[in-house]
Amino acid sequence: MAAVKNIFVVGLNDFNRQRLETLHGAEGCRFHGVIAPELVYDTEEFDIAAMLSEATAQLEAFEGSIDAIVGYMDFPVSTMLPILCERFDVRSTSLSSLLKCEHKYWSRRVQREVIPDHIPGFTAFDPFDDEAMTRIGEAGLYFPFFVKPIKSSGSRLGFRIDTPEDFYQAIAQLRESIGTIADPFNTVLEQAQLPPEIAAVDGHFCMAEEIIGGWQCTVEGYVFEGKVVSYGIVDSLRYPQVLSFFHYRYPSGLPEDIQTTMVELTDRIMTHIGYDNAAFNIEYFWDEVQGRIWLLEINTRISQSHCDLFEKVDGVSNQQVTIDLGLGRRPDMPHREGEFPVAAKFFHRVFFTDAVVTRVPTDAELAELVTDFPGCHVAVQVEEGQRLSSLPEQDAYSFALAHVYLGASSVEQLLADFDRLVARLAFEFDDVQG
């Protein structure tokens, strides 16, 4: 009988443990949590040095074999994994290759070396420099442009800048809040060998970039022993007139030739970076009017938001990729073997400045929805009595009240089902602001 594989998952929660236990080969694995999920999920305070110490102590105290250390979340989990994997001699990509994806300035410089026609104009700047706007102009960027931190999480602290007033408002917010990610990210940068021009641009810096846009999508893939494999493209669709995401939909509706080009670009950039033995996803825009494909950013993990979509359409969550790679195996990812031809994760949002939640759907109401919409899952994101502005990881324009996962026979059916379902989600508010 084969020995049980001990897989340590950073930030493991019950929801993902259940999903992991349905993966191919999971019966031969035992999943262990490392670092409590609330320390990486429901907070914006990340003491990476303390978390690394805690994880190291947990792993050193384990008496069995340590066969894989994995995660499926963005910062801070993604940046800790190469450090922990190197300490315990298990599979992962190198820290430097990961930072060439996650340090946005370094990533753009590396991308420019091999796919210069597919990235926007960009420059780094210090938000604490009173001459920052002048320096951005000297770098050849003019209104409108987009501003974001060198390392961000989700859509936090990203701003479209149309006027000087927009810029100074953004700078005020950045100065106040950038340290929550910059400080822990700098802890990671200290562990890496950085070129001098990158070392000079630490986590407190920001990026200014030309505005790019179009049809947004994500190429999900991995690199195994030097070979880049892209196994699915998921569309990211926004609410009209705003930057907030409406839903992620799989499979992509993009033209086949555009999908093929994105896969070729993905192969080129991930090979150039030297990324290996790990999952990734790359966000792109297809600007149909200009006939341009733009690379938006590279994430060094599977997209957790896409797990249910791959399960519904292909037959297994893309967490399969993470686990197989962690164990040094070629991923066993099926294709179109799921229950539904199309699936989506919807974001049910309110576009308030702020409010207090006074009612959320009951467990009985949610159970009725599962009965009436087979395969659906509703993950409520708020609690009674909660002020919306206290929610972590929100964009600058709205608040997500619930994540709604649905499968359907067609895109039209998917959208119709969402409309019918969301009409039955009874949220109520008090002290509503704007």
XYZ file of C-alpha atoms in Angstrom:
434
model
C 0.000 0.000 0.000
C 1.360 3.424 -1.007
C 2.378 5.749 1.810
C -0.014 8.575 2.608
C 1.167 11.951 1.286
C 1.102 14.768 3.828
C 0.110 18.017 2.140
C 0.308 21.247 4.124
C -2.038 24.007 2.951
C -1.376 27.561 4.123
C -4.614 29.109 5.417
C -6.696 25.948 4.932
C -10.381 26.438 5.789
C -13.263 23.953 5.961
C -14.768 24.977 2.612
C -11.533 24.298 0.747
C -10.738 21.151 2.724
C -14.014 19.648 1.453
C -13.125 20.597 -2.123
C -9.566 19.253 -1.841
C -10.902 15.902 -0.649
C -12.802 15.493 -3.954
C -9.661 15.788 -6.131
C -8.209 12.921 -8.150
C -5.881 10.928 -5.900
C -7.070 12.717 -2.744
C -7.725 9.374 -1.045
C -3.927 8.940 -0.836
C -3.413 12.380 0.721
C -3.821 13.883 4.157
C -4.391 17.649 4.215
C -3.031 19.711 7.097
C -3.601 23.422 7.706
C -0.617 25.710 8.280
C -1.374 29.178 9.725
C -4.985 29.789 10.751
C -7.219 30.911 7.855
C -8.400 34.051 9.674
C -4.804 35.322 9.714
C -4.724 35.412 5.901
C -8.388 35.746 4.864
C -10.271 38.243 7.007
C -7.610 40.781 7.803
C -5.503 43.462 6.201
C -2.720 43.133 8.798
C -0.012 40.715 7.686
C 2.971 40.038 9.963
C 4.848 37.875 7.483
C 7.917 37.383 9.682
C 5.711 36.054 12.496
C 3.693 33.869 10.103
C 6.857 32.371 8.600
C 8.175 31.624 12.082
C 4.881 30.050 13.127
C 4.651 27.950 9.960
C 8.255 26.804 10.314
C 7.651 25.755 13.933
C 4.477 23.858 12.953
C 6.233 22.017 10.164
C 9.334 21.209 12.199
C 7.130 19.751 14.948
C 5.384 17.396 12.488
C 6.599 13.830 12.939
C 5.647 12.431 9.534
C 6.889 13.222 6.032
C 6.343 16.691 4.575
C 5.442 15.932 0.963
C 4.084 19.281 -0.248
C 3.462 22.814 0.998
C 0.861 24.614 -1.093
C -1.575 27.519 -1.125
C -4.214 28.942 -3.425
C -4.334 32.550 -2.251
C -2.678 35.784 -3.263
C -0.580 37.843 -0.890
C 0.621 37.019 1.704
C 0.318 33.269 1.083
C 1.775 33.233 -2.447
C 4.937 35.073 -1.382
C 5.531 32.834 1.647
C 5.332 29.554 -0.252
C 8.740 29.603 -2.042
C 10.432 30.506 1.253
C 8.760 27.647 3.154
C 9.210 25.167 0.300
C 12.937 25.886 0.113
C 13.294 25.461 3.893
C 11.623 22.061 3.794
C 12.963 20.885 0.404
C 9.651 20.441 -1.405
C 8.608 21.518 -4.902
C 7.936 25.167 -5.756
C 9.137 27.846 -8.114
C 12.016 30.035 -6.932
C 11.397 33.194 -4.926
C 13.090 35.356 -7.581
C 10.884 33.963 -10.395
C 7.806 34.523 -8.251
C 8.800 38.128 -7.534
C 9.305 38.737 -11.269
C 5.540 38.181 -11.437
C 4.353 39.799 -8.191
C 6.565 42.902 -7.973
C 4.650 44.911 -10.552
C 7.566 47.095 -11.658
C 9.983 44.175 -11.994
C 7.295 42.219 -13.802
C 6.699 44.993 -16.361
C 10.425 45.311 -17.016
C 10.735 41.563 -17.608
C 7.623 41.512 -19.812
C 9.008 44.377 -21.893
C 12.050 42.226 -22.740
C 9.984 39.614 -24.636
C 6.463 40.940 -25.343
C 6.916 44.744 -25.614
C 3.928 45.208 -27.948
C 1.550 43.782 -25.366
C 2.238 45.962 -22.330
C 1.269 49.593 -21.626
C 3.628 52.466 -20.961
C 4.589 52.478 -17.277
C 6.780 54.046 -14.635
C 7.355 53.618 -10.912
C 6.967 56.523 -8.495
C 7.148 57.215 -4.784
C 3.749 58.374 -3.455
C 5.560 60.190 -0.632
C 7.441 62.324 -3.190
C 5.721 65.720 -3.532
C 7.024 65.920 -7.129
C 5.564 62.539 -8.108
C 3.124 63.890 -10.715
C 5.909 65.846 -12.439
C 8.096 62.740 -12.572
C 5.245 60.689 -14.083
C 4.890 63.312 -16.828
C 8.648 63.262 -17.439
C 8.342 59.493 -17.968
C 5.902 60.172 -20.824
C 2.614 59.344 -19.087
C -0.271 61.806 -19.341
C -3.906 61.875 -18.204
C -5.690 59.564 -18.066
C -3.552 56.900 -16.436
C -3.938 54.211 -13.794
C -2.202 54.133 -10.415
C -1.668 51.080 -8.194
C 0.843 49.910 -5.588
C 3.931 47.908 -6.568
C 2.294 45.048 -4.670
C -1.441 45.042 -4.125
C -4.087 42.545 -3.115
C -7.305 42.345 -5.103
C -8.372 45.739 -6.463
C -7.388 47.674 -3.339
C -5.723 51.060 -3.805
C -6.088 51.053 -7.581
C -7.266 54.342 -9.096
C -8.039 55.769 -12.502
C -6.512 59.255 -12.698
C -8.182 61.758 -15.039
C -7.191 65.040 -13.377
C -4.603 66.423 -10.924
C -7.334 66.409 -8.275
C -7.849 62.659 -8.825
C -4.119 62.130 -8.406
C -3.850 64.036 -5.139
C -6.911 62.268 -3.719
C -5.364 58.910 -4.646
C -2.008 59.926 -3.166
C -3.704 60.813 0.135
C -5.274 57.334 0.329
C -2.061 55.617 -0.752
C 0.013 57.427 1.862
C -2.474 56.427 4.539
C -2.910 52.769 3.590
C -0.038 51.481 1.450
C 1.983 50.359 4.467
C -0.458 47.526 5.249
C 0.931 45.587 2.292
C 4.209 47.427 1.623
C 5.724 46.623 5.009
C 5.112 42.845 4.881
C 6.046 42.733 1.183
C 9.364 44.353 2.035
C 9.937 41.524 4.527
C 9.749 39.136 1.564
C 11.951 41.318 -0.668
C 14.661 41.154 2.001
C 14.820 37.366 1.457
C 15.585 37.731 -2.273
C 18.571 38.672 -4.412
C 17.298 41.714 -6.322
C 18.972 43.647 -9.160
C 19.923 47.161 -7.942
C 17.295 48.890 -10.098
C 14.595 46.689 -8.524
C 15.913 46.891 -4.963
C 15.556 50.681 -5.234
C 11.793 50.310 -5.826
C 10.439 48.758 -2.650
C 6.888 47.977 -1.548
C 6.083 51.604 -0.713
C 6.380 52.583 -4.381
C 3.531 52.712 -6.876
C 3.051 52.191 -10.578
C 1.564 54.599 -13.072
C 0.440 52.947 -16.286
C -1.304 53.865 -19.506
C -4.998 52.998 -19.442
C -5.653 49.667 -21.120
C -8.975 47.947 -21.495
C -11.232 45.755 -23.516
C -12.558 42.260 -23.000
C -10.852 40.994 -19.829
C -10.004 37.369 -19.277
C -7.659 35.116 -17.349
C -5.467 32.336 -18.711
C -5.133 29.608 -16.072
C -1.990 27.546 -16.380
C 1.032 25.923 -14.792
C 4.647 25.095 -15.529
C 5.799 21.518 -14.963
C 9.488 20.703 -15.418
C 9.956 23.680 -17.717
C 6.881 23.109 -19.902
C 4.164 25.796 -19.835
C 0.591 24.453 -20.029
C -2.501 26.679 -20.310
C -5.616 24.641 -19.550
C -8.472 27.163 -19.507
C -9.472 30.780 -20.197
C -12.047 32.467 -17.966
C -13.788 35.729 -18.933
C -14.004 38.576 -16.386
C -17.080 40.686 -17.005
C -17.734 44.017 -15.276
C -20.819 45.962 -14.336
C -21.640 48.594 -17.001
C -19.840 51.949 -16.597
C -17.838 50.931 -13.492
C -14.687 48.945 -12.695
C -16.398 46.465 -10.348
C -16.525 42.816 -11.450
C -19.973 41.403 -12.259
C -18.984 37.795 -12.895
C -16.299 35.362 -14.000
C -17.488 33.012 -16.754
C -16.027 29.783 -18.131
C -15.377 28.743 -20.863
C -14.292 31.985 -22.536
C -16.346 33.464 -25.348
C -13.286 35.038 -26.994
C -12.538 34.244 -30.666
C -10.347 31.167 -31.031
C -7.466 33.050 -32.678
C -7.340 35.542 -29.792
C -7.276 32.698 -27.272
C -4.467 31.021 -29.226
C -2.391 34.217 -29.235
C -2.882 34.641 -25.476
C -1.667 31.090 -24.895
C 1.426 31.780 -27.041
C 2.178 35.000 -25.106
C 1.749 33.093 -21.845
C 4.260 30.471 -22.942
C 6.770 33.145 -23.958
C 6.642 35.227 -20.777
C 6.536 32.385 -18.227
C 9.455 30.638 -19.945
C 11.435 33.897 -19.970
C 10.781 34.470 -16.268
C 12.011 30.985 -15.404
C 8.872 30.160 -13.461
C 8.646 26.407 -12.846
C 6.759 23.666 -11.006
C 3.929 25.945 -9.915
C 0.525 27.236 -10.985
C -0.183 30.723 -12.294
C -2.887 32.786 -13.915
C -2.393 35.733 -16.262
C -4.976 38.461 -16.786
C -5.288 39.908 -20.301
C -7.381 42.462 -22.153
C -8.429 42.077 -25.769
C -9.011 45.552 -27.217
C -11.096 44.662 -30.243
C -11.140 48.247 -31.564
C -7.352 48.637 -31.577
C -6.739 44.995 -32.411
C -4.419 44.718 -29.396
C -3.921 42.110 -26.701
C -2.643 43.594 -23.423
C -1.122 41.704 -20.524
C -2.578 43.157 -17.329
C -0.821 41.143 -14.601
C 0.592 37.760 -13.607
C -0.640 35.979 -10.464
C 1.443 33.183 -8.956
C -1.344 30.776 -8.039
C -4.541 29.287 -9.343
C -7.503 31.621 -9.134
C -9.537 30.446 -6.167
C -12.538 32.247 -7.671
C -12.388 29.817 -10.607
C -12.373 26.553 -8.589
C -16.116 26.012 -8.782
C -16.186 26.967 -12.482
C -13.642 24.305 -13.446
C -15.425 21.764 -11.267
C -18.760 22.479 -12.945
C -17.448 22.512 -16.533
C -14.353 20.267 -16.547
C -15.217 17.914 -13.701
C -12.618 18.856 -11.080
C -11.483 22.027 -9.310
C -8.274 23.629 -10.600
C -6.898 22.976 -7.102
C -5.975 19.652 -8.712
C -3.146 21.523 -10.407
C -1.816 22.979 -7.153
C -1.782 19.626 -5.346
C -0.247 17.632 -8.218
C 2.511 20.194 -8.743
C 3.241 20.328 -5.010
C 3.779 16.565 -5.083
C 5.981 16.774 -8.175
C 3.387 15.155 -10.468
C 2.168 16.225 -13.889
C -1.308 17.703 -13.220
C -4.270 15.427 -13.926
C -6.729 18.041 -15.180
C -9.759 16.735 -17.155
C -11.470 18.734 -19.907
C -15.241 19.254 -20.363
C -16.164 16.307 -18.136
C -18.319 18.348 -15.755
C -22.078 18.637 -15.279
C -22.554 22.004 -17.019
C -21.490 23.491 -20.376
C -20.996 26.930 -18.790
C -20.489 28.253 -15.258
C -19.960 31.563 -13.465
C -19.110 33.208 -10.187
C -21.280 36.301 -9.786
C -20.654 39.210 -7.426
C -23.892 40.542 -5.970
C -22.985 44.145 -5.096
C -24.352 47.386 -3.736
C -22.956 50.680 -4.958
C -23.172 52.577 -1.663
C -20.487 54.757 -0.126
C -21.314 52.992 3.145
C -24.175 51.409 5.118
C -24.912 49.123 8.051
C -26.259 45.631 7.266
C -29.486 44.943 9.172
C -30.530 41.661 7.518
C -28.895 38.846 5.565
C -30.516 35.811 3.907
C -31.290 33.016 6.374
C -29.905 29.477 6.139
C -33.404 28.263 5.244
C -33.667 30.785 2.410
C -30.253 29.756 1.069
C -31.175 26.064 1.265
C -34.305 26.761 -0.826
C -32.144 28.359 -3.504
C -29.934 25.249 -3.718
C -33.084 23.174 -4.257
C -34.453 25.528 -6.927
C -31.116 26.130 -8.706
C -29.238 22.788 -8.864
C -25.496 23.189 -8.428
C -25.718 26.718 -7.062
C -23.765 27.946 -4.058
C -24.274 31.303 -2.348
C -21.449 32.562 -0.109
C -22.755 35.531 1.904
C -19.943 38.013 2.549
C -21.532 40.228 5.220
C -23.100 39.853 8.674
C -25.954 41.599 10.451
C -24.708 44.708 12.225
C -21.621 44.988 10.013
C -20.621 48.322 8.503
C -19.811 47.801 4.824
C -16.687 49.968 5.024
C -15.205 47.405 7.459
C -15.135 44.693 4.761
C -11.606 43.733 3.653
C -10.532 43.413 0.021
C -13.200 45.634 -1.589
C -12.735 47.793 -4.671
C -13.095 51.571 -4.570
C -16.631 51.646 -6.008
C -18.847 49.011 -4.386
C -19.278 46.285 -1.767
C -19.804 42.590 -2.532
C -22.667 41.231 -0.436
C -22.559 37.678 -1.779
C -20.712 35.440 -4.211
C -23.122 33.369 -6.296
C -21.847 30.272 -8.119
C -24.046 28.884 -10.909
C -23.862 26.392 -13.751
C -26.170 26.360 -16.786
C -26.755 24.988 -20.254
C -26.020 28.326 -21.949
C -24.862 31.878 -21.240
C -28.423 33.137 -21.658
C -29.722 30.630 -19.106
C -26.886 31.508 -16.730
C -27.753 35.220 -16.729
C -31.484 34.558 -16.424
C -30.920 32.219 -13.470
C -28.764 34.801 -11.718
C -31.449 37.467 -12.100
C -34.091 35.142 -10.671
C -31.856 33.997 -7.821
C -30.608 37.410 -6.745
C -34.176 38.733 -6.600
C -34.677 36.290 -3.722
C -31.576 37.349 -1.743
C -33.062 39.526 0.998
C -30.479 41.959 2.342
C -31.504 45.070 4.275
C -29.545 48.164 5.340
C -29.614 51.165 7.605
C -27.624 54.420 7.574
C -27.175 54.135 3.807
C -24.702 56.639 2.406
C -24.812 57.635 -1.204
